[in-house]
XYZ file of C-alpha atoms in Angstrom:
484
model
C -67.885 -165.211 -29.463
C -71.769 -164.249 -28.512
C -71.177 -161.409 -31.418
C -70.075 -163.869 -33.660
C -73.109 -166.166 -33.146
C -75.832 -163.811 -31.980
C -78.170 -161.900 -34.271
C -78.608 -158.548 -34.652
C -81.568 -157.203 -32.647
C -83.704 -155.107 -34.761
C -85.372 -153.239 -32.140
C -81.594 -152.409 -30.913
C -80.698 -150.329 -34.370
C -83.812 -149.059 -35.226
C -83.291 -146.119 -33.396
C -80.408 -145.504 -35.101
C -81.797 -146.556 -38.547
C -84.303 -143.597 -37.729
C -81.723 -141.325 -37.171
C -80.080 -141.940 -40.516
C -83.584 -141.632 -41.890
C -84.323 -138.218 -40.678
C -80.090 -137.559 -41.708
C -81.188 -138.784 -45.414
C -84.123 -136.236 -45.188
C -82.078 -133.429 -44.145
C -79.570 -134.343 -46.963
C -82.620 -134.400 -49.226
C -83.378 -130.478 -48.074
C -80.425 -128.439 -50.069
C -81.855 -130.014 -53.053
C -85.197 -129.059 -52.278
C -83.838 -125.448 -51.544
C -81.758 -125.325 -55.045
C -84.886 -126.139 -57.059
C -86.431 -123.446 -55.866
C -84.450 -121.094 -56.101
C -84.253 -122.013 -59.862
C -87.978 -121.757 -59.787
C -88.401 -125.577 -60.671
C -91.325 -125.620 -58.232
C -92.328 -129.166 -59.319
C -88.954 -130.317 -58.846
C -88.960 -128.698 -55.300
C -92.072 -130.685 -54.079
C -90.438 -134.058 -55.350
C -87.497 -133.292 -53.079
C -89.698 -132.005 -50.163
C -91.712 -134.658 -50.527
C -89.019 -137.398 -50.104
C -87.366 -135.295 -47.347
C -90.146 -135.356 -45.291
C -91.495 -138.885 -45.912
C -87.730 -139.624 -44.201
C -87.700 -137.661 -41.762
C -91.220 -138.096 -40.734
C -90.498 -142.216 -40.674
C -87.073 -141.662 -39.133
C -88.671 -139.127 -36.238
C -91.341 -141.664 -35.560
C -88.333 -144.600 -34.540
C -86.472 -142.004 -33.138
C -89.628 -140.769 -30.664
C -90.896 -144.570 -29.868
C -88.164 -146.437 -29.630
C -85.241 -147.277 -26.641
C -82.216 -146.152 -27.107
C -79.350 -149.069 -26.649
C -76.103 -149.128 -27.173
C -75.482 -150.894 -30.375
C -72.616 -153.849 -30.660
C -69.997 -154.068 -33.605
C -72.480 -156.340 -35.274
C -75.190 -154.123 -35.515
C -73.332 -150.939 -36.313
C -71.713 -152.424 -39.254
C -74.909 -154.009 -40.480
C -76.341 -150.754 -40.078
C -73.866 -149.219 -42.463
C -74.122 -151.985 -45.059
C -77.818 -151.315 -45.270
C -78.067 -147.725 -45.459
C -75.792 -147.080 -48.560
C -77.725 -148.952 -50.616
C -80.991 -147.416 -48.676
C -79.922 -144.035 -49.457
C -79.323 -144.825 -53.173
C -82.862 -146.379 -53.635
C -84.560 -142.938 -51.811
C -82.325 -140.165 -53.605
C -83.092 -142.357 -57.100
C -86.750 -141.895 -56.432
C -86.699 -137.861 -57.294
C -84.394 -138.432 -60.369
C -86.646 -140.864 -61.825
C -89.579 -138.408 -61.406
C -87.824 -135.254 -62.154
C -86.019 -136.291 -64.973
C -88.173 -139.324 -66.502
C -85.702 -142.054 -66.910
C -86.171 -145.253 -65.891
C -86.415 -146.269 -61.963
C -83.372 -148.809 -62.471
C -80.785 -145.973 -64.584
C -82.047 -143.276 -61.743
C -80.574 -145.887 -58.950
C -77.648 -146.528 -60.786
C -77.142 -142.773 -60.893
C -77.586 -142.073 -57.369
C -75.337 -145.823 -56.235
C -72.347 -143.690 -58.490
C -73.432 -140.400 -57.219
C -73.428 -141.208 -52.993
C -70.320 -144.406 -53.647
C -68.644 -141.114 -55.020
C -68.147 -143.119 -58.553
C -68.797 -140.865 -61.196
C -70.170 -143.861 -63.302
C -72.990 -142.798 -65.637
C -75.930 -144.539 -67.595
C -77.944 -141.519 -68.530
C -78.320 -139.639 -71.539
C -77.088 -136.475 -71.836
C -78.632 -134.176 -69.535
C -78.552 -130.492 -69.033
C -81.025 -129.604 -66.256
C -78.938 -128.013 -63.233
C -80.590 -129.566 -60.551
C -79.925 -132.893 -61.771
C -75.985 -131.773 -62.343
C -76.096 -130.311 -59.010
C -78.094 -132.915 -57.274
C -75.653 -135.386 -58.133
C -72.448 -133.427 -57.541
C -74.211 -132.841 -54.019
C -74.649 -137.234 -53.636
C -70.994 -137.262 -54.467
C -70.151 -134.827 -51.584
C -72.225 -136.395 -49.221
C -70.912 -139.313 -49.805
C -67.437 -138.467 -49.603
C -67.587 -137.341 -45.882
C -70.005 -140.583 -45.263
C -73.489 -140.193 -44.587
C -71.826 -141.877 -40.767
C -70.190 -138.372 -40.309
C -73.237 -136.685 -41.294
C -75.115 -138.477 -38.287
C -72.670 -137.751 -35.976
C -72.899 -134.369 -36.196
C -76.371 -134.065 -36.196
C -77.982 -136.292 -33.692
C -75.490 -138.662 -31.893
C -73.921 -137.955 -28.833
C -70.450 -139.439 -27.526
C -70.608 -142.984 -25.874
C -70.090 -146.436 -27.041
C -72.492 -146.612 -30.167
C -70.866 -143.392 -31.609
C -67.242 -145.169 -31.352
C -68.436 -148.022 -33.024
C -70.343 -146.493 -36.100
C -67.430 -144.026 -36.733
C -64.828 -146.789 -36.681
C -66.937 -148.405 -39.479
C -66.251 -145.539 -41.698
C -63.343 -143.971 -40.826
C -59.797 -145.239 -40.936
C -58.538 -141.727 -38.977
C -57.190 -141.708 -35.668
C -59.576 -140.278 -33.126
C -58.150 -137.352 -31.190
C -59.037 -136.074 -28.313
C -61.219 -135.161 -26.511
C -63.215 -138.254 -28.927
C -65.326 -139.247 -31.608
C -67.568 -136.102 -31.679
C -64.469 -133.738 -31.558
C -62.746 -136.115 -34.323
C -65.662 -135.448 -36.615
C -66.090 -132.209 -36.371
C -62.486 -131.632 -37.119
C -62.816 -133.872 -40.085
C -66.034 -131.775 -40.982
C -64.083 -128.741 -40.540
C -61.012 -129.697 -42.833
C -64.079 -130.904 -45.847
C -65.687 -128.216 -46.021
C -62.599 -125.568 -45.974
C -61.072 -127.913 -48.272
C -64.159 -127.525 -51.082
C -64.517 -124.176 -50.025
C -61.090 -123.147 -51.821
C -61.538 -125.860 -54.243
C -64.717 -123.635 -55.182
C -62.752 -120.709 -55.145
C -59.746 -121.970 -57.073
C -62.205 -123.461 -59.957
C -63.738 -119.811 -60.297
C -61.184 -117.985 -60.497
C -59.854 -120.503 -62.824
C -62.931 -119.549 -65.522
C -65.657 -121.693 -64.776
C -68.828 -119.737 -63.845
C -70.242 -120.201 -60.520
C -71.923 -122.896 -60.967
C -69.788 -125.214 -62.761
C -67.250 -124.217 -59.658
C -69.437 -125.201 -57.182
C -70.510 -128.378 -58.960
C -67.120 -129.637 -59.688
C -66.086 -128.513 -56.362
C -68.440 -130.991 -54.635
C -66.817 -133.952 -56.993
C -63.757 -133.025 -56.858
C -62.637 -133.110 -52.949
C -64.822 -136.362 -52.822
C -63.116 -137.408 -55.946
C -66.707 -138.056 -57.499
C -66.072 -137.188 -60.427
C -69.043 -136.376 -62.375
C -69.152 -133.379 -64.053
C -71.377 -130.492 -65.690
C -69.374 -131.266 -69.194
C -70.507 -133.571 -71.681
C -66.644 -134.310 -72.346
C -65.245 -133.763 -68.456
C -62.588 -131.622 -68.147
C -62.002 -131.467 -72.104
C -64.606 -129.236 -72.521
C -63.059 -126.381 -70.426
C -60.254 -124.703 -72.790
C -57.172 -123.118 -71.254
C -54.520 -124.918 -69.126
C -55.835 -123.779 -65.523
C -58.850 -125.897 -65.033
C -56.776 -128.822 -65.730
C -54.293 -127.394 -63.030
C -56.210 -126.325 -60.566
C -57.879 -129.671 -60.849
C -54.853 -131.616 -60.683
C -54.315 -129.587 -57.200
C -57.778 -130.304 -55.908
C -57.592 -134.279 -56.743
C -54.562 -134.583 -55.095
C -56.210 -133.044 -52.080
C -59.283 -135.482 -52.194
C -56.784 -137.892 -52.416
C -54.884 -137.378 -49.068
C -55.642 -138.497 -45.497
C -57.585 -135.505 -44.359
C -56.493 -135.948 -40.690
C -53.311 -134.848 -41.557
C -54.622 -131.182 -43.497
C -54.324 -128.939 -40.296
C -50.435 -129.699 -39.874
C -50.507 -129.582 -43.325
C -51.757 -126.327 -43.784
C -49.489 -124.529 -40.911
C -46.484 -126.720 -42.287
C -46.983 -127.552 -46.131
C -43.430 -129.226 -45.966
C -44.838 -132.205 -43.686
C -45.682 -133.110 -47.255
C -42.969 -135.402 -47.573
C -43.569 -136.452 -43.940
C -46.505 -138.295 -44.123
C -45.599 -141.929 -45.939
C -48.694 -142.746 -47.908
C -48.204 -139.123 -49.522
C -44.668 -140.311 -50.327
C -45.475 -143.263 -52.174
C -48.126 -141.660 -53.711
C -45.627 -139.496 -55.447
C -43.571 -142.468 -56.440
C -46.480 -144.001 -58.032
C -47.297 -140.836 -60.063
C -44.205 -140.597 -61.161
C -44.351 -144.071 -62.671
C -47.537 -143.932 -64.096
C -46.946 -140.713 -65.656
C -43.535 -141.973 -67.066
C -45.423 -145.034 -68.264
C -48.501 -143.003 -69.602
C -45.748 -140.918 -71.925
C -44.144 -143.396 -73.291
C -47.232 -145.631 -74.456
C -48.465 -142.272 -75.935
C -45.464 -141.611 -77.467
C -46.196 -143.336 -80.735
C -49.256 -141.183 -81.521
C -49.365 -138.180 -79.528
C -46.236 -135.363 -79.281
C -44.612 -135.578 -75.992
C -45.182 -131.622 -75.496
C -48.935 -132.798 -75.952
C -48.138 -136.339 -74.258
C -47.073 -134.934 -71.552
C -50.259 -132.854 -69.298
C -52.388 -135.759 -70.770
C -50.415 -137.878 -68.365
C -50.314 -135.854 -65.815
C -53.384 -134.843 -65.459
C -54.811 -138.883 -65.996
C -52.907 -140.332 -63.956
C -54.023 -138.543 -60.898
C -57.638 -138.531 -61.474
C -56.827 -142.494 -61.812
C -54.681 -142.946 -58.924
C -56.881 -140.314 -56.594
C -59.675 -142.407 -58.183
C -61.501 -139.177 -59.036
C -62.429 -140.190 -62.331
C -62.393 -136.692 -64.759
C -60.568 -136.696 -67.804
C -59.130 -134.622 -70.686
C -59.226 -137.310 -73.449
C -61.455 -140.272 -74.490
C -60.350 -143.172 -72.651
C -61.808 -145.350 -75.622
C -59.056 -143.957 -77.573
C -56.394 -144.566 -75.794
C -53.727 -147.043 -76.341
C -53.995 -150.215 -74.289
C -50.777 -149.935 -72.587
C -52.282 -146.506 -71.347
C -55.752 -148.071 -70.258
C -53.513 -151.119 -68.686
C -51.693 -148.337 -66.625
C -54.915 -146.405 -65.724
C -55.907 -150.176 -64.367
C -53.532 -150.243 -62.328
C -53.649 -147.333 -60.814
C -57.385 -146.886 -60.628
C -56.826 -150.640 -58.450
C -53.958 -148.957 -56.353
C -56.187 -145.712 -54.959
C -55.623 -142.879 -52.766
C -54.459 -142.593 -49.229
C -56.262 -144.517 -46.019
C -58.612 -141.679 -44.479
C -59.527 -140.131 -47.941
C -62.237 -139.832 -50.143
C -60.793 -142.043 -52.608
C -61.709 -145.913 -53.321
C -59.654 -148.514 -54.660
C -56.943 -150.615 -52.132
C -55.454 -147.895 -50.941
C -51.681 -146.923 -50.608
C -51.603 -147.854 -47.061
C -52.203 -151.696 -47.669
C -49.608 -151.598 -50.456
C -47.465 -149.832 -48.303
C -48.240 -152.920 -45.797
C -47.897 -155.669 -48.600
C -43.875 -154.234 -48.693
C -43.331 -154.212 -45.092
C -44.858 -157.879 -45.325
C -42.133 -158.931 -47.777
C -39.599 -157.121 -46.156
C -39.678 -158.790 -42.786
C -39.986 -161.898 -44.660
C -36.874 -161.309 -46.744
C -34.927 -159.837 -43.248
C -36.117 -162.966 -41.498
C -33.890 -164.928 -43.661
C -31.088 -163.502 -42.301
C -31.784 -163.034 -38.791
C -31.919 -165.426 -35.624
C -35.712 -166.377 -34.893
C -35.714 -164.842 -31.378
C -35.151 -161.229 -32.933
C -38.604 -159.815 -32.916
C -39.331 -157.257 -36.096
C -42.146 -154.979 -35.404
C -44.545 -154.133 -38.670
C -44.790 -150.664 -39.256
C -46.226 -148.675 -41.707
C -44.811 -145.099 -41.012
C -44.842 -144.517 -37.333
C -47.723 -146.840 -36.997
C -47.496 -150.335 -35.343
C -49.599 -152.849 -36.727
C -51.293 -155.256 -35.056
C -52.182 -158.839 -36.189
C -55.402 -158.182 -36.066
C -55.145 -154.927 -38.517
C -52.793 -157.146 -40.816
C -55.582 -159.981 -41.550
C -58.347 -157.792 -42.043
C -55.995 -155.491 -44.652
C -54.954 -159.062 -45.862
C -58.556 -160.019 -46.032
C -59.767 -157.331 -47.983
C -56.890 -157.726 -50.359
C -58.074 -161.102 -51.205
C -61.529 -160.236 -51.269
C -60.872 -157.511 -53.368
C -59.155 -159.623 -56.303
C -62.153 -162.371 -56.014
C -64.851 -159.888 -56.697
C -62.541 -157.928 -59.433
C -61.809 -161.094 -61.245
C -65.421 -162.702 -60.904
C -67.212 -159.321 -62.480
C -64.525 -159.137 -65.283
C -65.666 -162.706 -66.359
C -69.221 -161.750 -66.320
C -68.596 -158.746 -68.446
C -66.547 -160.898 -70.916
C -68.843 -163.663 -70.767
C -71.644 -160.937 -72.572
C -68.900 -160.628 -75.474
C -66.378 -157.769 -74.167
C -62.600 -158.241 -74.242
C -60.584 -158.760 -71.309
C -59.018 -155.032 -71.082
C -62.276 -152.768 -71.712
C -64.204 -155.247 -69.124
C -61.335 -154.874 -66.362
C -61.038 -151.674 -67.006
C -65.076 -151.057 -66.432
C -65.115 -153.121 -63.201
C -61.707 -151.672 -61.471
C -63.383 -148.367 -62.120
C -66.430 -149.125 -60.496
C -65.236 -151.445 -57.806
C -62.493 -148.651 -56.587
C -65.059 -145.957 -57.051
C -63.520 -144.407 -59.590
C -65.888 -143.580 -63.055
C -62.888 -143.682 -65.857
C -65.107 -145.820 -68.724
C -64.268 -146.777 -72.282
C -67.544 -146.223 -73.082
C -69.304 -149.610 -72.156
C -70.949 -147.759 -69.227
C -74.076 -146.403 -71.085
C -77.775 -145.825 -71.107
C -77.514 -149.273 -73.652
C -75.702 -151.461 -71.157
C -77.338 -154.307 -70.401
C -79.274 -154.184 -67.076
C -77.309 -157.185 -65.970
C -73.836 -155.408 -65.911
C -75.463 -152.368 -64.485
C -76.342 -154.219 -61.855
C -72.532 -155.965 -61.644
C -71.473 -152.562 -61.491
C -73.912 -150.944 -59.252
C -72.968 -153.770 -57.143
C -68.905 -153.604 -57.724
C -69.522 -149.848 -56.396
C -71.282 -150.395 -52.996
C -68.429 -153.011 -52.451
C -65.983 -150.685 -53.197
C -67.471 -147.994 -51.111
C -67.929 -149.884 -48.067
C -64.890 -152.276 -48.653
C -67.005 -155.657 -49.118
C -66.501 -157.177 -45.121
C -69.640 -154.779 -44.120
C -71.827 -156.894 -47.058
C -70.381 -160.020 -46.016
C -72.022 -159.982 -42.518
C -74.897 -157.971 -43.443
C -75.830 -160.705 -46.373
C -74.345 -163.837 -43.287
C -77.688 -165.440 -42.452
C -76.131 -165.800 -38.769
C -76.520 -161.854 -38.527
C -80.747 -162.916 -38.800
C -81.188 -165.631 -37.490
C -80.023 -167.931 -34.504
C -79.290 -170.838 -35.076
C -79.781 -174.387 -33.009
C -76.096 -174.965 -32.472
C -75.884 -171.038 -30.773
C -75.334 -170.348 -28.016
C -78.764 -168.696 -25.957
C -77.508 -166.191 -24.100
C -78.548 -162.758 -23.051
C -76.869 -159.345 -23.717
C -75.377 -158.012 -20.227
């Protein structure tokens, strides 16, 4: 109850804030390194220059102040504040570099490090940009928490709790530290053969490596004017169908995976995930059936549907020309998501998954005397009631912010479908657009959107209590008592 009531301490995290500052500047370093190898020496002093302003700052908290043990409070405030922090840093070189406007350079970097894929600037050809933000979207698929971990933090109480504010996997032995480095591990061997798979599937090296980086963060943003459409031949959009689906999927569950690839099937969120495919691609056929060939109907399905339901966000076609039965598909499934403990956004299978069990024990209930006790499960996994309501919660929440960002996108004069279609993109992270998401938007639906992604990213409880003037302040009717 003393969390509940309590404010944060802000000599407590800033420690910690400094060690995500000098994280940000080490993030800020490959950057640096890429624009000079390119010889864009200009370029390479922005990015040093913002490096080392962060890690100099972070350093300086890191040297002077106490380190504490943070509470759940703290750590998750800490979380909800250095998304957005990171964005407003990393948008400070684009803006420089590339001479757009401070406000389209954040928006950039929000879609870039949310791992959206969301874009507001002009066409732009410069490969430090297209690899800067490729890099964002790879960062940001691992989580910036991970990053610290593995850098700076050692294992104790602190380290449990900022981990379990990012993470949904299941810490193995022997802890946190061990946890993420296996999840480090399984990311980077993952976009290693994602890399390798892309060049040998045509693209030169650096198109590989940039789409790489999206692609197992299911990002998103691409080198391509047109996506995916501009690569001809039938293995890009393949290999890429492979590599989304591997984004897509709880990455705790790779190395048994990868000694026993028919644990497939085993794992229940990958099971429903098929099921949903299926669907949408079944769906997706036969709303393009009326103008499109079903030969040619068909691998534009495919291949949509699972960069919508791994919320990856590439495409082969125009979404503003598609049907709106296909676009009202693509909604859904862009709302559904990828598996609990990927890098993809949206609800995520598990809490559907949950939703049926819900119903089911409801439905069983009927039937069965009251003392009979029916545990909820979700695979092998037991759920407690405390699990259920924040699932539950988020749910809700979810549906409020979706329907209240629709309204203020139709309330500037778009229909209902194109403006749901924008905001379930953004909100679950994923960077399908009809086209409304331009450099001509107006700024007060980038902002909806910029907003609708950080929500998405961080799942919208983390904002809550970071914007709950209780977290500040302490109020008269609190409690005053002292931290143990």
């Amino acid at each position: 109850m003393y969390e509940l009531v309590s404010p944060v301490e802000l000599g407590r995290i800033g420690k910690y804030f400094g060690y995500f500052l000098m994280a940000l500047g080490v993030i800020l370093l490959p950057p640096a390194a890429f624009a000079a190898f390119i010889h864009e020496t200009h370029a390479a002093v922005i990015f040093t220059s913002v490096a080392g302003s962060a890690l100099g700052a972070g350093f300086i908290l890191y040297r002077f102040l106490p380190r504490t043990e943070l509470r759940l409070k703290e750590a998750i405030v800490l979380t909800a504040i250095f998304f957005p922090l990171s964005s407003v840093l990393s948008a400070i070189p684009v803006h420089l570099i590339t001479g757009v406007t401070y406000t389209d350079a954040l928006f950039e970097c929000i879609a870039g490090i949310t791992t959206t894929g969301l874009s507001v600037m002009p066409t732009v050809s410069d490969p430090l940009f297209l690899f800067f933000r490729s890099w964002l979207q790879w960062i940001g698929g691992i989580g910036i928490i991970i990053v610290v971990l593995l850098i700076f933090l050692k294992p104790g109480t602190t380290t449990f709790l900022l981990f379990e504010t990012q993470n949904s996997t299941e810490i193995v032995k022997p802890g946190v530290i061990a946890t993420a480095i296996r999840l480090g591990k399984v990311y980077i061997a993952v976009t290693l053969l994602a890399f390798g798979l892309f060049w040998a599937g045509g693209m030169i090296p650096f198109d590989a490596l940039c789409h790489a980086l999206s692609a197992v963060s299911t990002g998103g943003f691409s080198t391509k004017t047109g996506s995916i459409a501009d690569f001809s031949g039938v293995a890009i959009p393949v290999v890429m169908c492979v590599v989304m689906v591997m984004g897509g999927t709880d990455f705790s569950i790779f190395p048994e995976l990868f000694q026993n690839p028919k644990k497939f099937f085993g794992d229940v969120q990958l099971r429903y995930f098929t099921v949903f495919a299926a669907t949408g691609i079944a769906l997706m056929v036969f709303s393009l059936a009326a103008t499109v060939a079903v030969v040619d109907a068909i691998p534009l399905a495919v291949f949509q549907v699972i960069s919508a339901l791994t919320t990856t966000g590439f495409s082969t076609i125009s979404i503003g020309e598609l049907p709106e039965t296909s676009r009202a598909v693509l909604i859904i499934l862009m709302g559904i998501g990828g598996s609990l403990g990927s890098t993809s956004g949206g609800l995520k299978i598990f809490r559907l998954i949950l939703i049926v069990q819900i119903i089911r024990i409801i439905v069983m209930r009927i039937f069965l005397p009251r003392e009979v006790v029916i545990p909820l499960k979700v695979g092998e996994r037991v759920m407690g009631s405390d699990e259920v309501y924040q699932h539950m919660s988020y749910i809700f929440l979810y549906g409020i912010v979706l329907a209240v960002s629709s309204f203020v996108f139709m309330a500037h004069g778009y229909g209902m479908n194109n403006s749901l279609f924008e905001v379930t993109s953004a909100l679950g992270t994923v960077g399908l657009s009809t086209g409304l998401t331009s450099p001509s938007l107006p700024f007060v639906l980038k902002g909806v959107l910029a907003i609708d992604m950080l929500l998405g990213r961080l799942e919208i409880i983390p904002f809550l209590i970071l914007l709950n003037p209780m977290s500040w302040w302490r109020w008269p009717t609190a409690k005053s008592e002292t931290v143990p």
